[in-house]
XYZ file of N, CA and C in Angstrom:
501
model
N -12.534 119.494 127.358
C -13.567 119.038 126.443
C -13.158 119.211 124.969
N -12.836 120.219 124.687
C -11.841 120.552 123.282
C -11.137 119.563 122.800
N -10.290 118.987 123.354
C -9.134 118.172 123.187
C -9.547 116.570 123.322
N -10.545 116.355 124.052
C -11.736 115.353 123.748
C -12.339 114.853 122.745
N -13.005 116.226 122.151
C -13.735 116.015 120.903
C -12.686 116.061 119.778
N -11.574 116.751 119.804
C -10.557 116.997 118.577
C -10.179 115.103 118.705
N -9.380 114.838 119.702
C -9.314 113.510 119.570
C -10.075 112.302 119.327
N -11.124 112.611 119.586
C -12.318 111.609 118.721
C -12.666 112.122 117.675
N -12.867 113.174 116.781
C -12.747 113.378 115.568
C -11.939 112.591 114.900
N -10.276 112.840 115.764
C -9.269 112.547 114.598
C -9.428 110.742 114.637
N -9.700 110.159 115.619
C -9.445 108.940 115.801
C -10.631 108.231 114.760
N -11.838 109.143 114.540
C -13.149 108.575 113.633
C -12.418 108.939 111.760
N -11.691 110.127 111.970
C -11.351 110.521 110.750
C -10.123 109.307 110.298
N -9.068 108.786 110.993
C -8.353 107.799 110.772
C -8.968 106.416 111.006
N -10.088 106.061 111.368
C -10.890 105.320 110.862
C -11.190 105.105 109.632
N -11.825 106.247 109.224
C -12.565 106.698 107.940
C -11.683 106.314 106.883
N -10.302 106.438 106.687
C -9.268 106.435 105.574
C -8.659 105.476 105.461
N -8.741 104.441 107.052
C -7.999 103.054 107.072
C -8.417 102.271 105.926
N -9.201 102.360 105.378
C -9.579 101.015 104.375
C -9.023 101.601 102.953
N -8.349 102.332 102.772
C -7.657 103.076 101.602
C -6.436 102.941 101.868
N -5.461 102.280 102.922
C -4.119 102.040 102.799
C -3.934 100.685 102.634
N -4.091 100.569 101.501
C -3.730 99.200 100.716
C -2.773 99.272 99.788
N -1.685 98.223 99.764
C -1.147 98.339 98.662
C -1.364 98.681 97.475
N -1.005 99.682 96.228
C -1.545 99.405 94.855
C -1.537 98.101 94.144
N -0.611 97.323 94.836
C -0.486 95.920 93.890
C -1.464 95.180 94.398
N -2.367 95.402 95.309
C -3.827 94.480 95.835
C -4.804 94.956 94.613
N -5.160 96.602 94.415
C -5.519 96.884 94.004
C -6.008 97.028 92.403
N -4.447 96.321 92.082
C -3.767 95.950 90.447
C -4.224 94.794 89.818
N -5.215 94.108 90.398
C -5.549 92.349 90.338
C -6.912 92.414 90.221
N -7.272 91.626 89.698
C -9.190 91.316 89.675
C -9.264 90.488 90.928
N -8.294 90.072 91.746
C -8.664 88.976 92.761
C -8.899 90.090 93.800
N -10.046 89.141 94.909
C -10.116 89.902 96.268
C -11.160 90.648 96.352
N -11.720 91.495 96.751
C -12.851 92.329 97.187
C -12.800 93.403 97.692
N -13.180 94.819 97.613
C -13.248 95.572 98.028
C -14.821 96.794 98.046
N -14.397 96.898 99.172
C -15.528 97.946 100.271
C -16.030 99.047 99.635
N -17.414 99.720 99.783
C -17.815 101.040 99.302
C -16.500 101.954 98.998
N -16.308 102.467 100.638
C -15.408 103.535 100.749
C -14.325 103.996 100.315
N -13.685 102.588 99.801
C -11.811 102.503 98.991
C -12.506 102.546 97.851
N -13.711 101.923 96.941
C -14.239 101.955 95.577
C -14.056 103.507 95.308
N -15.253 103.589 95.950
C -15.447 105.232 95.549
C -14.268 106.624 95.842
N -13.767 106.245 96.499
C -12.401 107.004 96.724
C -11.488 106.995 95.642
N -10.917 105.909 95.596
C -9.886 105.461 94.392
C -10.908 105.521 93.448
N -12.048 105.261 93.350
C -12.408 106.300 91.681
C -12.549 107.296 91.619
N -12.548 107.993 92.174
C -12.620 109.401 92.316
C -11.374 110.248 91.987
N -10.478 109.677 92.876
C -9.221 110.080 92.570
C -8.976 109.775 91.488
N -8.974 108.325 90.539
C -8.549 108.105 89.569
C -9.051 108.666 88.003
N -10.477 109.144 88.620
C -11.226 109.839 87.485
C -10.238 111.477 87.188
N -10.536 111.812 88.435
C -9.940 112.870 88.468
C -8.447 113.047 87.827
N -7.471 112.324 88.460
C -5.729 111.991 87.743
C -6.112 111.875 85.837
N -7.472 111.157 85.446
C -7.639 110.492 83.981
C -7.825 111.996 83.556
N -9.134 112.522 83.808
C -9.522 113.970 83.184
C -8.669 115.116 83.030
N -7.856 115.378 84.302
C -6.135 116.172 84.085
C -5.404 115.868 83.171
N -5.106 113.995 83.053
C -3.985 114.085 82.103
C -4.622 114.400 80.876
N -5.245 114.077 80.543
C -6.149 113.807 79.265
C -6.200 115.501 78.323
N -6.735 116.351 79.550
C -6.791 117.526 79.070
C -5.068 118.196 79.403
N -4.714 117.638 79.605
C -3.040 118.586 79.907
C -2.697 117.901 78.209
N -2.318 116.534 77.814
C -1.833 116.103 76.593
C -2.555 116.761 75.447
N -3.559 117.208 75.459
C -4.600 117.093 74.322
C -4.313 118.707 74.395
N -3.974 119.842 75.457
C -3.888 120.821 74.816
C -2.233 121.491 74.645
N -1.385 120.408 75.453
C -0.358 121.149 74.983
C 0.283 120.290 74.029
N 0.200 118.818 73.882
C 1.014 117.895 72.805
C 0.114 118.344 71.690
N -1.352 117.975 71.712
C -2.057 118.370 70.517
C -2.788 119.380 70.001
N -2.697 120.612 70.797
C -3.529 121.876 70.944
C -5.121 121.189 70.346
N -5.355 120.616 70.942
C -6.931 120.119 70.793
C -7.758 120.588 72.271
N -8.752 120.784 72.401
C -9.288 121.170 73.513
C -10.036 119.714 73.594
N -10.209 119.771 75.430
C -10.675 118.292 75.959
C -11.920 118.419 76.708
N -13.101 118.142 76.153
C -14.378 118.213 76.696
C -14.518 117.517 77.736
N -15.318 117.596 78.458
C -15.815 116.848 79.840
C -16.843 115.366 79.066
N -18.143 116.101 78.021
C -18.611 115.198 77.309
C -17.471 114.347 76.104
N -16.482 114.404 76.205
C -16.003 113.049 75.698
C -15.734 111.582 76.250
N -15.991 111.884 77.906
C -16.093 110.786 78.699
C -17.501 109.893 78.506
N -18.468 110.911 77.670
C -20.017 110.120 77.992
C -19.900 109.641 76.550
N -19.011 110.454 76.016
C -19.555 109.548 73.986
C -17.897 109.971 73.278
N -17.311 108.585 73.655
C -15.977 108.810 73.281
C -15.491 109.220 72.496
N -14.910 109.989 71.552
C -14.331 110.355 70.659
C -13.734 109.399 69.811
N -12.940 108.292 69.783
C -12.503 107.338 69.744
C -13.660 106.139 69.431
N -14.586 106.177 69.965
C -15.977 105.148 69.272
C -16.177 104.624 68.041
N -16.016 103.056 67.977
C -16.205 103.127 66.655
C -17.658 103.779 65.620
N -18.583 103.804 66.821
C -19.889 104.144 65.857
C -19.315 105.969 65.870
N -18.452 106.702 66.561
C -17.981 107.982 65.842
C -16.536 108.549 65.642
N -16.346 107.275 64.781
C -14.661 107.562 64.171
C -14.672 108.395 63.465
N -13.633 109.819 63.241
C -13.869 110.902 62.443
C -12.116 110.605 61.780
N -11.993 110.527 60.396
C -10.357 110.160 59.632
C -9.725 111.302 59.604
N -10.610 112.521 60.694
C -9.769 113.783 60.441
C -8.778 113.413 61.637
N -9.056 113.029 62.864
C -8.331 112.689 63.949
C -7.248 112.146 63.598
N -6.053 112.241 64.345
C -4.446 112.240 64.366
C -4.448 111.041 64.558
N -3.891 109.789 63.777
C -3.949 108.256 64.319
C -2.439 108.634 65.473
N -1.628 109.655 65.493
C -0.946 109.872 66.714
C -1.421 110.172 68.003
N -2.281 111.048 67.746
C -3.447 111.569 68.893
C -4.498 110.547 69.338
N -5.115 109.646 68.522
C -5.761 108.419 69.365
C -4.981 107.307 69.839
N -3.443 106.997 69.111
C -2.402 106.070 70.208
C -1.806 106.244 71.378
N -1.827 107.835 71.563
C -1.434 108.461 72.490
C -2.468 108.360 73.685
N -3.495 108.458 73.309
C -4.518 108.674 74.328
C -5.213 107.692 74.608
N -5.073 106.321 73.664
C -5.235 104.991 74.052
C -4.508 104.465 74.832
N -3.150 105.113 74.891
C -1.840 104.236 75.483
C -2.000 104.949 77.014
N -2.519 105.637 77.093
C -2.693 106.789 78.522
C -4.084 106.189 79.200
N -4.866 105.584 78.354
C -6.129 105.443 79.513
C -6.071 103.693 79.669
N -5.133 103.189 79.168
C -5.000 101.357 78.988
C -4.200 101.590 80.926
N -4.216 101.496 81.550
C -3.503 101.447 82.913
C -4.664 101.905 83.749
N -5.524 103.062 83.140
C -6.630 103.543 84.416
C -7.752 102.544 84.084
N -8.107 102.149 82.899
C -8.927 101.141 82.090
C -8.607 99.919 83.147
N -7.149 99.306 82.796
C -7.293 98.177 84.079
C -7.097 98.078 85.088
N -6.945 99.160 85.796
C -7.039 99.357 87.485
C -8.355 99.633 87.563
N -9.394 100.341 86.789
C -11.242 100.378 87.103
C -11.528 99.272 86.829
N -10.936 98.510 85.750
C -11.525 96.952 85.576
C -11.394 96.069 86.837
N -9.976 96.277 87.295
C -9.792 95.113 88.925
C -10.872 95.831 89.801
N -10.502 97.452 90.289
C -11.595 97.865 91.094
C -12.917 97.224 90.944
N -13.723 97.378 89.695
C -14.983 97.119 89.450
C -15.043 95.762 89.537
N -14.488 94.485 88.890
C -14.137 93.267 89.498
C -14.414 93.130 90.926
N -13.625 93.501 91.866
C -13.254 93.175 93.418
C -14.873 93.872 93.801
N -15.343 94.769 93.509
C -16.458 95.289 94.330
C -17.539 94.786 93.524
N -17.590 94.270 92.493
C -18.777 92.969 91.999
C -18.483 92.168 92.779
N -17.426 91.234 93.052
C -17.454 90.109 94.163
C -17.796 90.690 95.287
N -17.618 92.090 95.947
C -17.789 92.395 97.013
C -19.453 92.054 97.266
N -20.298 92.573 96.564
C -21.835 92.360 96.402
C -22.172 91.663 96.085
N -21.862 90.317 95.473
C -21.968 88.743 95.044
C -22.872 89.312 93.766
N -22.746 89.889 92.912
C -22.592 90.429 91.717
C -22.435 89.553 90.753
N -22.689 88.838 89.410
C -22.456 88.761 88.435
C -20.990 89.672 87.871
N -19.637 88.810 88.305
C -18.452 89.164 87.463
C -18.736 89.625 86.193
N -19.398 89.367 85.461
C -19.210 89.569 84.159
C -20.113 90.998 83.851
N -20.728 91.741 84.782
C -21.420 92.806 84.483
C -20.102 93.659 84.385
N -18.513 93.437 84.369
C -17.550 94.291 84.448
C -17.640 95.036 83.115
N -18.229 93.970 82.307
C -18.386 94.747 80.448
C -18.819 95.791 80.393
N -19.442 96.136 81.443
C -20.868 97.556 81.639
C -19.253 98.502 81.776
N -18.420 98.592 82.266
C -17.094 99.458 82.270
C -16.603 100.283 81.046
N -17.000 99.379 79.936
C -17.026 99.964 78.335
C -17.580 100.533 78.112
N -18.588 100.703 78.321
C -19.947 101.157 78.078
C -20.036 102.449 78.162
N -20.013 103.208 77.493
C -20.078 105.218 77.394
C -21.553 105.364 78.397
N -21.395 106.215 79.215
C -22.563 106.855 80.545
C -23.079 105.673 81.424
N -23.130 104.330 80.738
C -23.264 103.203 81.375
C -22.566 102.777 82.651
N -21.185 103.055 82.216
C -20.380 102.869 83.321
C -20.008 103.975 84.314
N -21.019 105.367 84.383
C -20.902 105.936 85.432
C -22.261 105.634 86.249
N -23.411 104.659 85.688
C -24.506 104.415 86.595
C -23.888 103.007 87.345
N -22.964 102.478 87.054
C -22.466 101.446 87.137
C -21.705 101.592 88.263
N -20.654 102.533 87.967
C -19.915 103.236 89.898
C -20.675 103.997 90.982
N -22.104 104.458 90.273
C -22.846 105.200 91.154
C -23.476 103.850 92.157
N -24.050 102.771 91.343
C -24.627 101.679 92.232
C -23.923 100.356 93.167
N -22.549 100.697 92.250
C -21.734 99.869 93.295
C -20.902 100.439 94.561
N -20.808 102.218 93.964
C -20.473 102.606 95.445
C -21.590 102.608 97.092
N -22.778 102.647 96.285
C -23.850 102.627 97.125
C -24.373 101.369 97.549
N -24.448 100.190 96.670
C -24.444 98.982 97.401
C -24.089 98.773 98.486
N -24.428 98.312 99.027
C -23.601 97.695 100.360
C -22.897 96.134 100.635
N -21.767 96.282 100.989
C -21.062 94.745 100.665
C -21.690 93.527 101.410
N -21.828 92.586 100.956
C -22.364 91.252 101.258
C -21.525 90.344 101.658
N -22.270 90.379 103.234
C -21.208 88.613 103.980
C -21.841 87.783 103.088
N -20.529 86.945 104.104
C -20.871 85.574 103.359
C -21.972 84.553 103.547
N -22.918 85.103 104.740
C -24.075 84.463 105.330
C -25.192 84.823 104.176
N -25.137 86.222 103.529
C -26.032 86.251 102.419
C -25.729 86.275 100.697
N -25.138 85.414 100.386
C -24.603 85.075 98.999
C -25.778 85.071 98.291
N -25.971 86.168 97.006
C -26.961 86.536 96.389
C -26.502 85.670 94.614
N -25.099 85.107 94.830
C -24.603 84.321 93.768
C -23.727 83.935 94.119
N -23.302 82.527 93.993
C -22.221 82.048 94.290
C -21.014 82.772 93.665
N -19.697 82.808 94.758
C -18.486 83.740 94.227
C -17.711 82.954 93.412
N -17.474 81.663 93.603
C -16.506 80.503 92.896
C -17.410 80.131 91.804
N -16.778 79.573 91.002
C -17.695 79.061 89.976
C -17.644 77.853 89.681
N -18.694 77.028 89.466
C -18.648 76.051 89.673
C -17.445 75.067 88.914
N -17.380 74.212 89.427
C -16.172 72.867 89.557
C -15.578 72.944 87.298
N -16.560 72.175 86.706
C -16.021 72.651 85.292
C -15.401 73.856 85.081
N -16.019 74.910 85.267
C -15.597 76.219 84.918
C -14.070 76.989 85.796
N -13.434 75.603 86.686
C -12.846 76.144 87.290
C -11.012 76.717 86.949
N -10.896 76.061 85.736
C -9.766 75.748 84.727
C -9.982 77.329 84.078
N -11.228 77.452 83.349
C -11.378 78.691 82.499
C -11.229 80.237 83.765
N -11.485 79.857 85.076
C -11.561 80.837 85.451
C -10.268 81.474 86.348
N -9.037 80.469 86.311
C -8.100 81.058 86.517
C -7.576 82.156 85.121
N -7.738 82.525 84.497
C -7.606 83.220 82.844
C -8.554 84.374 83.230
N -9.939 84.486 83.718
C -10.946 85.199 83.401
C -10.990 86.024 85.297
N -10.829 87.312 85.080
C -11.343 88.024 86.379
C -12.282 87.348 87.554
């Protein structure tokens, strides 16, 4: 019975993780769709990898200490640019979050199409505290067949030129 239940554990637990072995280069694209479980995973992880580096550069390249609240009200904002800040220290740390910036942009992309979503709510991603109510409701959504399209995914026939360019 032991060896029963261990093996259906493991077989539900390698279930559980199958939808997270995807290439990164699927993942690297606004095209395609993706599921609760890989969303919220790979942000998680990726939040996590952002907040490490962030605070590893900032206290040993710049002996600056790295708040948790600079994720909710950026430092970097134009409504709170301070000219005491290092224009080395904000290229540095611009040039470090431009790669996690567009891998959450494809993520958040693919799981708006996943929910037949309005693409363009991806702007909410900019958005200081905005864009953590934003991963809270798309990890919890639930993905939408194609029997219930709550918005069309293609866009219509004119727009179809502009939207090879646009996520």
């Amino acid at each position: 019975p032991f060896l029963a239940c261990t093996a259906a554990s493991s077989f539900s637990s390698a279930r559980l993780w199958q939808p997270l072995r995807v290439s990164p280069a699927r993942r690297c694209t606004p095209r395609g769709q993706i599921d609760r479980l890989p969303y919220l995973a790979l942000g998680l992880v990726l939040v996590t990898a952002k907040i490490a580096l962030d605070a590893t550069l900032c206290e040993v390249l710049f002996h600056q200490p790295w708040r948790i609240t600079n994720y909710l009200w950026p430092q970097f904002s134009v409504l709170r640019w301070n000219k005491t800040v290092s224009p080395l220290f904000v290229a540095t740390m611009l040039t470090v979050a431009a790669p996690f910036a567009w891998v959450g942009v494809c993520l958040t992309t693919q799981r708006l199409r996943a929910i037949r979503a309005p693409i363009w709510l991806v702007v909410l991603f900019f958005v200081p505290f905005l864009k953590f109510i934003l991963f809270a409701l798309l990890a919890l959504l639930p993905t939408q067949t194609a029997a219930q399209p709550l918005v069309p995914v293609d866009p219509p026939e004119p727009y179809s030129e502009l939207s090879r360019w646009l996520p």
